[in-house]
Amino acid sequence: MDYYNILKVNRNATLEDLKKSYRRLARTWHPDKNPTAGAEAEAKFKQITEAYEVLSDPEKRAVYDQYGEEGLKGMPPPGSYSRTSTAAGPSNFRYNPSDPDDFFNEFMASNKPYTFDQDRRRFQPTHRTSARNSRSEASSSSQKEPNTSARQLEKPPPVEKTLMCSLEELYNGTKKKMKITRNVAKPDGKLEVETEVLQVEVLPGWKRGTKVTFDNKGDTLHGYLSQDLTFVIDVKPHDTYTLEGNNLLVSQEIGLVDALAGTTIDLKTLDGRSLPVSVDEVVRPGHEIVIENEGWTIRKEPGKKGSLRIRFDVTFPTRLSSSQRAAIRRIMGS
């Protein structure tokens, strides 16, 4: 068998690579999760466990890399001339595979606080107890307390939905009503579609990627706790403002005359105010005016905001008359 191919890793795989691959493949092919696959699942699970047991052990891996599967069994490699070898040869090493199920439980107990519950057909959180005794202990516990469960149901990952907001809504805060539809378990165990309206309170200063979670408002899956429902904030494009970190950016066009002679521009802020901005300097394309504390609310620093950055672009006339050219030369002194 090609143990590297079985675990879907290359020959330079680290121990962490092996662990990740084994955990994923063993969960996928565990016979208790594949009752309909029968012998195929058992065979796959056994191969996956054997491959990890060998490659995760430096001594076994060295023998396998040099002599192959025959070397692990104490047999001479193909092409050798006898069934004996020197003290350093493979005939001095014999590998007996562990029970796949026991090995898997021991791995899960030592690498992550989970074990596999055959009766419920799922992974359950538990304490770091001996993996080889976990099932017998669970069985004896259920016999002593037939009306109680030794473990809690697993919580599946949350359902995520995008919540689009305008910059104004995120700047000022708002309340949005969201209509949801979900599967809910009834007392008889049947699932029924239920519609509900949730109110999401959006706080001032939230940004794209902010998450707000409603416990148990996702779907109910058979054999699991209800999923949580998480709304993930996204931002609608704005005609005037762009959010960069904690700063608000405005791209402002002005004509050449205003760029040279100065002007005043009026901006409507995200909270509805009129903000006059005096342009007193000679403005070149890319010039910025920075106004402190007119940017985005910094939630971790109450009362503090970022900056408003006004970035200018200068529009030039497409043509000038002779008299205009002469006037410009006279005024500019050349």
Coordinates of C-alpha atoms in Angstrom, one line a residue:
M1 CA 0.0 0.0 0.0
D2 CA 1.1 3.6 -0.7
Y3 CA 0.5 5.1 2.7
Y4 CA 1.3 8.6 1.4
N5 CA -1.3 8.3 -1.3
I6 CA -3.9 6.9 1.2
L7 CA -3.5 10.0 3.4
K8 CA -3.4 12.4 0.4
V9 CA 0.0 13.9 1.5
N10 CA 3.4 14.1 -0.2
R11 CA 6.5 12.3 1.1
N12 CA 7.8 15.5 2.8
A13 CA 4.6 15.9 4.9
T14 CA 5.1 17.1 8.5
L15 CA 3.4 15.6 11.5
E16 CA 0.9 18.4 11.5
D17 CA 0.1 17.7 7.8
L18 CA -0.4 14.0 8.7
K19 CA -2.7 14.8 11.7
K20 CA -4.9 17.2 9.6
S21 CA -5.3 14.6 6.8
Y22 CA -5.9 11.7 9.2
R23 CA -8.5 13.6 11.2
R24 CA -10.4 14.6 8.0
L25 CA -10.2 11.2 6.3
A26 CA -10.9 9.1 9.4
R27 CA -14.0 11.1 10.2
T28 CA -15.2 10.8 6.6
W29 CA -14.7 7.0 6.4
H30 CA -15.5 6.0 10.0
P31 CA -17.9 3.0 9.7
D32 CA -20.3 4.5 12.2
K33 CA -20.8 7.5 9.9
N34 CA -21.1 5.2 6.8
P35 CA -23.5 2.4 7.9
T36 CA -24.6 1.9 4.3
A37 CA -21.0 1.6 2.9
G38 CA -20.4 -1.5 5.0
A39 CA -17.2 -3.4 4.1
E40 CA -15.9 -0.6 1.9
A41 CA -16.0 1.9 4.8
E42 CA -14.3 -0.5 7.2
A43 CA -11.5 -1.3 4.7
K44 CA -10.9 2.4 3.9
F45 CA -11.0 3.3 7.6
K46 CA -8.5 0.5 8.4
Q47 CA -6.1 1.6 5.6
I48 CA -6.3 5.3 6.7
T49 CA -5.5 4.4 10.3
E50 CA -2.7 2.1 9.4
A51 CA -1.1 4.7 7.1
Y52 CA -1.2 7.4 9.8
E53 CA 0.0 5.0 12.5
V54 CA 3.1 4.2 10.4
L55 CA 3.9 7.6 9.0
S56 CA 3.4 9.5 12.3
D57 CA 6.0 7.2 14.0
P58 CA 9.6 8.2 12.9
E59 CA 10.9 4.7 13.3
K60 CA 8.1 3.0 11.4
R61 CA 8.2 5.7 8.7
A62 CA 11.9 5.3 8.2
V63 CA 11.5 1.5 7.8
Y64 CA 8.6 2.1 5.4
D65 CA 10.4 4.7 3.4
Q66 CA 13.5 2.4 2.9
Y67 CA 11.9 -1.1 2.7
G68 CA 8.2 -0.5 2.0
E69 CA 5.3 -2.4 3.5
E70 CA 7.3 -5.7 3.4
G71 CA 9.9 -4.1 5.7
L72 CA 7.2 -3.3 8.3
K73 CA 6.3 -7.0 8.4
G74 CA 9.9 -8.2 8.9
M75 CA 10.1 -9.4 5.3
P76 CA 13.0 -8.6 2.9
P77 CA 12.2 -6.1 0.3
P78 CA 11.4 -7.2 -3.2
G79 CA 14.6 -8.0 -5.2
S80 CA 16.7 -9.1 -2.1
Y81 CA 18.5 -12.4 -2.3
S82 CA 17.4 -14.0 1.0
R83 CA 14.9 -13.9 3.8
T84 CA 17.5 -12.9 6.3
S85 CA 19.3 -9.6 6.8
T86 CA 21.8 -7.9 8.9
A87 CA 21.0 -6.4 12.3
A88 CA 20.1 -3.2 10.6
G89 CA 17.8 -4.9 8.0
P90 CA 14.0 -5.0 8.0
S91 CA 13.8 -8.6 9.3
N92 CA 14.5 -7.2 12.8
F93 CA 11.4 -4.9 12.7
R94 CA 7.9 -6.2 12.8
Y95 CA 4.8 -3.9 12.9
N96 CA 1.5 -5.1 14.2
P97 CA -1.4 -2.6 13.3
S98 CA -3.5 -1.4 16.1
D99 CA -7.2 -1.8 16.2
P100 CA -8.4 1.1 14.0
D101 CA -11.3 2.0 16.2
D102 CA -9.2 2.1 19.4
F103 CA -6.5 4.0 17.6
F104 CA -8.9 6.6 16.3
N105 CA -10.5 7.2 19.7
E106 CA -7.1 7.5 21.3
F107 CA -6.0 10.0 18.6
M108 CA -9.1 12.2 19.1
A109 CA -8.8 12.2 22.9
S110 CA -5.1 13.2 22.8
N111 CA -5.4 15.8 19.9
K112 CA -8.8 17.3 20.4
P113 CA -11.4 17.1 23.2
Y114 CA -13.8 14.9 21.2
T115 CA -14.6 11.3 21.0
F116 CA -16.9 9.3 18.7
D117 CA -20.3 8.1 20.0
Q118 CA -21.3 5.0 18.2
D119 CA -24.9 5.1 19.4
R120 CA -25.6 8.6 18.3
R121 CA -23.4 8.5 15.1
R122 CA -21.6 11.8 15.8
F123 CA -18.7 13.4 17.5
Q124 CA -19.4 14.7 21.0
P125 CA -17.4 17.0 23.3
T126 CA -16.0 15.1 26.3
H127 CA -13.3 15.3 28.9
R128 CA -9.8 14.0 28.1
T129 CA -10.3 10.5 29.5
S130 CA -8.7 7.3 28.3
A131 CA -10.0 6.7 24.8
R132 CA -9.9 2.9 25.2
N133 CA -12.3 3.1 28.1
S134 CA -14.6 5.9 26.9
R135 CA -17.2 3.7 25.4
S136 CA -17.5 1.2 28.2
E137 CA -17.7 4.1 30.7
A138 CA -20.5 5.8 28.6
S139 CA -22.3 2.5 28.5
S140 CA -22.2 1.8 32.2
S141 CA -23.2 5.4 32.9
S142 CA -26.3 5.0 30.7
Q143 CA -27.2 1.8 32.5
K144 CA -27.0 3.5 35.9
E145 CA -29.0 6.6 34.7
P146 CA -31.2 5.4 31.9
N147 CA -33.2 8.7 31.8
T148 CA -30.2 11.0 31.5
S149 CA -27.6 11.6 28.7
A150 CA -23.9 11.5 29.5
R151 CA -23.2 13.9 26.7
Q152 CA -24.7 17.0 25.1
L153 CA -25.8 17.2 21.5
E154 CA -23.3 18.8 19.2
K155 CA -23.8 22.4 18.0
P156 CA -23.5 22.6 14.3
P157 CA -21.8 25.6 12.6
P158 CA -24.0 28.8 12.4
V159 CA -25.9 29.8 9.3
E160 CA -24.5 33.0 7.9
K161 CA -26.5 35.6 6.0
T162 CA -25.3 38.9 4.5
L163 CA -26.8 42.1 5.9
M164 CA -26.4 45.0 3.5
C165 CA -26.1 48.5 5.1
S166 CA -25.5 51.9 3.8
L167 CA -22.6 54.0 5.1
E168 CA -25.2 56.3 6.7
E169 CA -26.7 53.3 8.6
L170 CA -23.4 52.2 9.9
Y171 CA -22.2 55.7 10.8
N172 CA -25.3 56.6 12.7
G173 CA -26.6 53.2 13.8
T174 CA -30.0 51.8 12.9
K175 CA -32.4 49.0 13.5
K176 CA -33.2 46.7 10.6
K177 CA -36.0 44.1 10.5
M178 CA -35.0 40.8 8.8
K179 CA -37.5 38.2 7.7
I180 CA -36.1 34.7 8.1
T181 CA -37.4 31.2 7.2
R182 CA -36.0 28.2 9.0
N183 CA -36.7 24.5 9.8
V184 CA -38.0 24.0 13.4
A185 CA -38.4 20.6 15.2
K186 CA -41.9 20.0 16.5
P187 CA -42.6 17.8 19.6
D188 CA -43.3 14.8 17.4
G189 CA -39.9 15.1 15.9
K190 CA -41.0 16.4 12.5
L191 CA -39.5 19.4 10.9
E192 CA -41.7 22.3 10.0
V193 CA -40.9 25.6 8.1
E194 CA -41.3 28.6 10.3
T195 CA -41.1 32.3 9.3
E196 CA -40.0 35.0 11.8
V197 CA -39.0 38.6 11.8
L198 CA -35.8 39.5 13.7
Q199 CA -34.7 43.0 14.6
V200 CA -31.0 43.6 14.2
E201 CA -29.6 46.6 16.1
V202 CA -26.7 48.0 14.0
L203 CA -24.4 50.1 16.3
P204 CA -22.6 53.3 15.2
G205 CA -19.1 52.5 13.9
W206 CA -19.7 48.9 12.7
K207 CA -17.8 48.0 9.5
R208 CA -17.9 45.4 6.8
G209 CA -17.4 41.9 8.3
T210 CA -18.9 42.7 11.7
K211 CA -21.0 39.8 12.8
V212 CA -24.2 39.7 15.0
T213 CA -25.5 36.3 16.1
F214 CA -28.9 35.2 17.1
D215 CA -28.7 32.0 19.2
N216 CA -30.7 29.0 17.9
K217 CA -32.4 31.0 15.1
G218 CA -30.9 28.8 12.4
D219 CA -32.2 25.5 11.1
T220 CA -32.9 22.5 13.3
L221 CA -31.0 19.4 12.0
H222 CA -31.9 15.8 13.1
G223 CA -29.8 14.7 16.0
Y224 CA -28.2 18.1 16.6
L225 CA -28.9 21.3 18.5
S226 CA -30.4 24.2 16.5
Q227 CA -28.0 26.2 14.5
D228 CA -27.2 29.8 15.4
L229 CA -28.0 32.5 12.8
T230 CA -25.2 35.0 12.1
F231 CA -25.7 38.2 10.1
V232 CA -22.5 39.4 8.5
I233 CA -22.4 43.2 7.7
D234 CA -21.6 44.3 4.2
V235 CA -21.6 47.9 2.8
K236 CA -23.4 49.4 -0.1
P237 CA -21.3 51.6 -2.4
H238 CA -21.7 55.3 -1.6
D239 CA -21.8 58.2 -4.1
T240 CA -19.5 60.4 -2.1
Y241 CA -17.7 58.6 0.7
T242 CA -15.4 55.6 0.9
L243 CA -14.3 54.1 4.2
E244 CA -10.6 53.4 4.6
G245 CA -9.8 52.0 8.0
N246 CA -11.2 54.6 10.4
N247 CA -11.0 57.4 7.8
L248 CA -13.6 58.7 5.4
L249 CA -12.3 59.5 1.9
V250 CA -13.9 62.0 -0.5
S251 CA -12.8 62.4 -4.1
Q252 CA -13.5 66.0 -5.0
E253 CA -13.2 67.6 -8.4
I254 CA -12.6 71.3 -8.7
G255 CA -11.9 73.5 -11.7
L256 CA -8.5 75.1 -12.5
V257 CA -9.7 78.6 -11.5
D258 CA -10.8 77.3 -8.1
A259 CA -7.6 75.3 -7.7
L260 CA -5.5 78.4 -8.2
A261 CA -7.7 81.1 -6.7
G262 CA -9.3 79.2 -3.8
T263 CA -12.9 78.3 -3.1
T264 CA -15.3 76.8 -0.5
I265 CA -16.9 73.5 -1.0
D266 CA -19.9 72.2 0.9
L267 CA -20.0 68.5 2.0
K268 CA -23.1 66.8 3.3
T269 CA -21.9 64.6 6.1
L270 CA -23.1 61.1 6.8
D271 CA -25.2 62.4 9.8
G272 CA -26.9 65.0 7.6
R273 CA -24.9 68.1 8.5
S274 CA -23.6 70.7 6.0
L275 CA -19.8 70.9 6.3
P276 CA -18.2 74.0 4.6
V277 CA -14.5 73.4 3.7
S278 CA -12.3 76.3 2.7
V279 CA -9.7 75.7 0.0
D280 CA -7.1 78.4 0.5
E281 CA -4.0 76.7 -0.9
V282 CA -3.1 76.2 -4.5
V283 CA -4.4 72.7 -5.3
R284 CA -2.6 70.2 -7.5
P285 CA -4.1 66.9 -8.6
G286 CA -3.9 64.5 -5.6
H287 CA -3.7 67.3 -3.0
E288 CA -5.5 66.3 0.3
I289 CA -7.2 68.3 3.0
V290 CA -7.5 66.4 6.3
I291 CA -10.2 67.3 8.8
E292 CA -9.6 65.6 12.1
N293 CA -12.5 63.9 14.0
E294 CA -14.9 64.0 11.1
G295 CA -14.2 60.3 10.1
W296 CA -15.5 57.0 11.3
T297 CA -16.5 56.2 14.9
I298 CA -13.8 54.2 16.7
R299 CA -15.7 51.8 18.8
K300 CA -12.8 50.8 21.0
E301 CA -12.1 54.5 21.9
P302 CA -15.4 56.1 22.8
G303 CA -15.8 59.7 21.7
K304 CA -13.0 59.4 19.2
K305 CA -13.3 59.4 15.4
G306 CA -11.0 59.1 12.4
S307 CA -10.3 61.8 9.9
L308 CA -12.1 63.1 6.8
R309 CA -9.7 63.1 3.9
I310 CA -10.7 65.2 0.9
R311 CA -8.6 64.2 -2.1
F312 CA -8.7 66.7 -5.0
D313 CA -8.6 66.2 -8.8
V314 CA -8.3 69.3 -10.9
T315 CA -10.2 69.7 -14.2
F316 CA -8.4 71.7 -16.9
P317 CA -10.2 73.6 -19.7
T318 CA -10.1 72.0 -23.1
R319 CA -9.4 75.2 -25.0
L320 CA -8.5 78.9 -24.3
S321 CA -8.9 81.9 -26.5
S322 CA -6.0 84.1 -27.4
S323 CA -7.1 86.8 -25.0
Q324 CA -7.4 84.3 -22.2
R325 CA -3.9 83.0 -22.9
A326 CA -2.5 86.5 -22.9
A327 CA -4.3 87.3 -19.6
I328 CA -2.9 84.2 -18.0
R329 CA 0.6 85.1 -19.1
R330 CA 0.2 88.7 -17.8
I331 CA -1.2 87.5 -14.5
M332 CA 1.4 84.7 -14.0
G333 CA 4.2 87.0 -14.9
S334 CA 5.7 85.2 -17.8

